[in-house]
Amino acid sequence: MSAQSVNLNVQREGTPMSTLTLMTRLREATRESHDQLETLPYFQALERGELPIESYVGQLRAMAVLHGVLEHELPKAGDERMNAVWRENLRRFPQIQTDLGFFASKAVLDIATAHEAACALADPILQRSVEQPVSLLGYLYVLEGSIGGAQVLAPRFRQVFGLDERHGLAYLSWEPTVAQERWRAFGERMNAAPVDAAESADIIAAAEEAFAGIQGLFAALYPFETAQLTRKATSLNPEAGAHPVPEDPGEIDAAIRAGERCWQEYPYFAWRYGERGWRYTQSDGAWLITLTTQDQAVMDAQVAWLSGVLGARGMPSRLLQRHLELLYEELIGRMPESGERRYGRLLAAADRLAEQRRAVIADADLDMISRQFDQAAGPDWRARLPCMGALLVCAVADQAHGIKQAVASFQSWLVDPQRFPPHWIAAVHEALREAEARRRA
Ligand code: HEM
């Protein structure tokens, strides 16, 4: 009889379903799935001390997708019941990121089938966040409940892999009294959530769906064929989904280094997009390198697509242009032999973005507006956020090329009086006016 089923018997006898609390109904509905989970080869191999590190890191990467997407979607659903249950301290993605940071330099490969199982976990969450947002409480129940199991499993992982809460085991490490109080308070808020019968049925269905997805994941994590080992974007960015990244560790290093240099040149990235933005820079950079095996037309089409996506989120094309140039430099520096013909495609794509901008606003006008902006912003702000004048000009050119939100998505952040002084905001408006006035197309 598993740990979980013990408690259940107390509840069931002679108690009509409708009067059972939501938490009890969730426990009852998922008990079998939980029992099956515990019998999976993954946990048996852990017990025997034979679980490979790829299985454990694969679990972390998969849980990063699950927590990453759920903790992004749930708080922004705007549903008062969910807001009543959700607390910022329920976030566990940061702990997983800490653990993945510990393994980042250890080049642990991905298990392809487990990666697919992890990405498949994200889809129903995204769908529910649109169609039945309150049902996401079912996913939250499963992930919060898993802390119960973590306390049983953590000592085993500690022993088998020599990990601890500061070295790869932060996600599973819980002080029992903290975990108990957290679970009690969570249960109380869940049971107090005013959901009707149909909604609680949706929440239970979501919890069952989560368990089914997690079972599929653990089944894919162990055992696995070594031929399954590969490198996926999610090892750089859990939210990156299933797009390809290079297998070659040298190219991955080049992607990370080019991203670092681009962020150093444009502190705007860190200011506005933070950790999440950094993860996307790494996974996007790695993806762009995979395009160098295609012909220039494919590269240019994909770069134009990415420029549209980024431009609508406040990243003018000059940022992507610079990222492409730095990728080229880092790759040529590391692998000159396979260089020019293949990696030169990145540089050609960067030149095309610059050409596009030039067709709307000439270099001389860009330089003039950029100097004027820096003058008006003053040395302090210029040092803190360099090159913003040039980016404003590029946003105007991007909009002329059909990226509808290019100016609005960039300007809105730059004119926020909570963040910037009046003279800066005036300089932003002036630079945009000037750029509009000098548009050639
Ligand atoms: C061998 C692996 C596992 C073991 C030994 C285990 C063990 C436990 C234990 C001891 C509890 C606390 C039971 C209680 O307080 O009544 C628990 C609860 C729970 N576990 Fe697991 N667990 C395992 C894997 C998982 C996994 C992988 C998940 C999901 C990601 C999970 C989800 C849950 C949930 C949702 C609960 C709360 C049940 C409730 O009281 O409503 N468990 N588990």
PDB file of N, CA and C and ligand atoms in Angstrom, residues 3-4 7 23 27 34 37-38 43 63 141-143 145-146 148-149 152-153 183 211 214 218, ligand 1:
ATOM      1  N   ALA A   3       2.435   5.291   0.091  1.00  0.00           N
ATOM      2  CA  ALA A   3       2.356   6.363   1.107  1.00  0.00           C
ATOM      3  C   ALA A   3       1.032   7.099   0.989  1.00  0.00           C
ATOM      4  N   GLN A   4       0.591   7.330  -0.220  1.00  0.00           N
ATOM      5  CA  GLN A   4      -0.561   8.230  -0.418  1.00  0.00           C
ATOM      6  C   GLN A   4      -1.862   7.550  -0.047  1.00  0.00           C
ATOM      7  N   ASN A   7      -3.886   7.659   3.650  1.00  0.00           N
ATOM      8  CA  ASN A   7      -4.759   8.760   4.097  1.00  0.00           C
ATOM      9  C   ASN A   7      -6.155   8.626   3.505  1.00  0.00           C
ATOM     10  N   MET A  23      -9.248  19.082  -2.344  1.00  0.00           N
ATOM     11  CA  MET A  23      -7.958  18.397  -2.167  1.00  0.00           C
ATOM     12  C   MET A  23      -8.161  16.892  -1.993  1.00  0.00           C
ATOM     13  N   ARG A  27      -6.830  13.965  -4.446  1.00  0.00           N
ATOM     14  CA  ARG A  27      -5.999  12.858  -3.966  1.00  0.00           C
ATOM     15  C   ARG A  27      -6.634  11.522  -4.373  1.00  0.00           C
ATOM     16  N   HIS A  34      -0.481   7.927  -8.988  1.00  0.00           N
ATOM     17  CA  HIS A  34       0.690   8.118  -8.139  1.00  0.00           C
ATOM     18  C   HIS A  34       1.341   6.774  -7.814  1.00  0.00           C
ATOM     19  N   LEU A  37       3.242   5.491 -10.723  1.00  0.00           N
ATOM     20  CA  LEU A  37       4.456   6.290 -10.909  1.00  0.00           C
ATOM     21  C   LEU A  37       5.604   5.713 -10.075  1.00  0.00           C
ATOM     22  N   GLU A  38       5.293   5.403  -8.854  1.00  0.00           N
ATOM     23  CA  GLU A  38       6.337   4.928  -7.926  1.00  0.00           C
ATOM     24  C   GLU A  38       6.946   3.612  -8.390  1.00  0.00           C
ATOM     25  N   PHE A  43      12.434   5.009 -10.922  1.00  0.00           N
ATOM     26  CA  PHE A  43      12.576   5.043  -9.463  1.00  0.00           C
ATOM     27  C   PHE A  43      13.198   3.750  -8.938  1.00  0.00           C
ATOM     28  N   MET A  63      11.067  19.165 -15.918  1.00  0.00           N
ATOM     29  CA  MET A  63      10.308  19.896 -14.894  1.00  0.00           C
ATOM     30  C   MET A  63      10.458  21.404 -15.115  1.00  0.00           C
ATOM     31  N   TYR A 141      -1.635  21.511  -8.270  1.00  0.00           N
ATOM     32  CA  TYR A 141      -1.775  20.494  -7.205  1.00  0.00           C
ATOM     33  C   TYR A 141      -0.727  19.403  -7.371  1.00  0.00           C
ATOM     34  N   VAL A 142      -0.570  18.898  -8.577  1.00  0.00           N
ATOM     35  CA  VAL A 142       0.368  17.794  -8.821  1.00  0.00           C
ATOM     36  C   VAL A 142       1.804  18.233  -8.538  1.00  0.00           C
ATOM     37  N   LEU A 143       2.161  19.426  -8.990  1.00  0.00           N
ATOM     38  CA  LEU A 143       3.541  19.865  -8.787  1.00  0.00           C
ATOM     39  C   LEU A 143       3.793  20.219  -7.323  1.00  0.00           C
ATOM     40  N   GLY A 145       2.173  18.887  -4.805  1.00  0.00           N
ATOM     41  CA  GLY A 145       2.136  17.609  -4.088  1.00  0.00           C
ATOM     42  C   GLY A 145       3.441  16.855  -4.230  1.00  0.00           C
ATOM     43  N   SER A 146       4.101  17.046  -5.362  1.00  0.00           N
ATOM     44  CA  SER A 146       5.329  16.264  -5.604  1.00  0.00           C
ATOM     45  C   SER A 146       6.420  16.605  -4.593  1.00  0.00           C
ATOM     46  N   GLY A 148       5.999  16.296  -1.585  1.00  0.00           N
ATOM     47  CA  GLY A 148       5.899  15.179  -0.642  1.00  0.00           C
ATOM     48  C   GLY A 148       6.879  14.081  -1.022  1.00  0.00           C
ATOM     49  N   GLY A 149       6.874  13.733  -2.330  1.00  0.00           N
ATOM     50  CA  GLY A 149       7.780  12.687  -2.799  1.00  0.00           C
ATOM     51  C   GLY A 149       9.228  13.123  -2.785  1.00  0.00           C
ATOM     52  N   VAL A 152      11.211  12.126   0.083  1.00  0.00           N
ATOM     53  CA  VAL A 152      11.592  10.704   0.125  1.00  0.00           C
ATOM     54  C   VAL A 152      12.751  10.461  -0.840  1.00  0.00           C
ATOM     55  N   LEU A 153      12.708  11.155  -1.979  1.00  0.00           N
ATOM     56  CA  LEU A 153      13.672  10.852  -3.052  1.00  0.00           C
ATOM     57  C   LEU A 153      15.004  11.588  -2.896  1.00  0.00           C
ATOM     58  N   TRP A 183       2.322  22.889   2.289  1.00  0.00           N
ATOM     59  CA  TRP A 183       1.279  22.008   1.759  1.00  0.00           C
ATOM     60  C   TRP A 183      -0.049  22.262   2.474  1.00  0.00           C
ATOM     61  N   PHE A 211      -0.584  13.933 -14.356  1.00  0.00           N
ATOM     62  CA  PHE A 211       0.029  12.666 -13.925  1.00  0.00           C
ATOM     63  C   PHE A 211       0.331  11.776 -15.133  1.00  0.00           C
ATOM     64  N   ILE A 214       3.334  13.104 -16.850  1.00  0.00           N
ATOM     65  CA  ILE A 214       4.542  12.885 -16.040  1.00  0.00           C
ATOM     66  C   ILE A 214       4.929  11.405 -16.052  1.00  0.00           C
ATOM     67  N   PHE A 218       8.630  10.070 -17.151  1.00  0.00           N
ATOM     68  CA  PHE A 218       9.542   9.207 -16.388  1.00  0.00           C
ATOM     69  C   PHE A 218       9.796   7.889 -17.120  1.00  0.00           C
TER      70      PHE A 218
HETATM   71  C1  HEM B   1       8.959   7.217  -6.277  1.00  0.00           C
HETATM   72  C2  HEM B   1       8.519   8.424  -6.437  1.00  0.00           C
HETATM   73  C3  HEM B   1       7.599   9.080  -5.444  1.00  0.00           C
HETATM   74  C4  HEM B   1       7.408   8.852  -4.133  1.00  0.00           C
HETATM   75  C5  HEM B   1       8.114   7.840  -3.255  1.00  0.00           C
HETATM   76  C6  HEM B   1       6.392   9.762  -3.670  1.00  0.00           C
HETATM   77  C7  HEM B   1       5.953   9.839  -2.359  1.00  0.00           C
HETATM   78  C8  HEM B   1       5.003  10.735  -1.941  1.00  0.00           C
HETATM   79  C9  HEM B   1       4.666  10.983  -0.548  1.00  0.00           C
HETATM   80  C10 HEM B   1       5.337  10.328   0.637  1.00  0.00           C
HETATM   81  C11 HEM B   1       3.669  11.882  -0.522  1.00  0.00           C
HETATM   82  C12 HEM B   1       2.985  12.489   0.705  1.00  0.00           C
HETATM   83  C13 HEM B   1       1.730  11.740   0.979  1.00  0.00           C
HETATM   84  C14 HEM B   1       0.941  12.402   2.081  1.00  0.00           C
HETATM   85  O1  HEM B   1       1.408  13.351   2.692  1.00  0.00           O
HETATM   86  O2  HEM B   1      -0.144  11.989   2.231  1.00  0.00           O
HETATM   87  C15 HEM B   1       3.371  12.198  -1.873  1.00  0.00           C
HETATM   88  C16 HEM B   1       2.383  13.031  -2.215  1.00  0.00           C
HETATM   89  C17 HEM B   1       2.205  13.419  -3.506  1.00  0.00           C
HETATM   90  N1  HEM B   1       3.010  13.138  -4.580  1.00  0.00           N
HETATM   91 FE1  HEM B   1       4.413  11.766  -4.665  1.00  0.00          FE
HETATM   92  N2  HEM B   1       5.995  10.550  -4.688  1.00  0.00           N
HETATM   93  C18 HEM B   1       6.720  10.167  -5.784  1.00  0.00           C
HETATM   94  C19 HEM B   1       6.679  10.705  -7.025  1.00  0.00           C
HETATM   95  C20 HEM B   1       5.808  11.698  -7.348  1.00  0.00           C
HETATM   96  C21 HEM B   1       5.862  12.424  -8.604  1.00  0.00           C
HETATM   97  C22 HEM B   1       6.881  12.201  -9.700  1.00  0.00           C
HETATM   98  C23 HEM B   1       4.816  13.296  -8.581  1.00  0.00           C
HETATM   99  C24 HEM B   1       4.401  14.290  -9.622  1.00  0.00           C
HETATM  100  C25 HEM B   1       5.256  15.062 -10.251  1.00  0.00           C
HETATM  101  C26 HEM B   1       4.131  13.133  -7.302  1.00  0.00           C
HETATM  102  C27 HEM B   1       3.019  13.829  -6.923  1.00  0.00           C
HETATM  103  C28 HEM B   1       2.487  13.782  -5.662  1.00  0.00           C
HETATM  104  C29 HEM B   1       1.281  14.490  -5.258  1.00  0.00           C
HETATM  105  C30 HEM B   1       0.385  15.320  -6.131  1.00  0.00           C
HETATM  106  C31 HEM B   1       1.105  14.258  -3.911  1.00  0.00           C
HETATM  107  C32 HEM B   1       0.005  14.818  -3.008  1.00  0.00           C
HETATM  108  C33 HEM B   1      -1.021  13.769  -2.704  1.00  0.00           C
HETATM  109  C34 HEM B   1      -2.029  14.370  -1.739  1.00  0.00           C
HETATM  110  O3  HEM B   1      -1.792  14.261  -0.556  1.00  0.00           O
HETATM  111  O4  HEM B   1      -2.997  14.950  -2.214  1.00  0.00           O
HETATM  112  N3  HEM B   1       4.765  12.174  -6.582  1.00  0.00           N
HETATM  113  N4  HEM B   1       4.211  11.498  -2.724  1.00  0.00           N
END
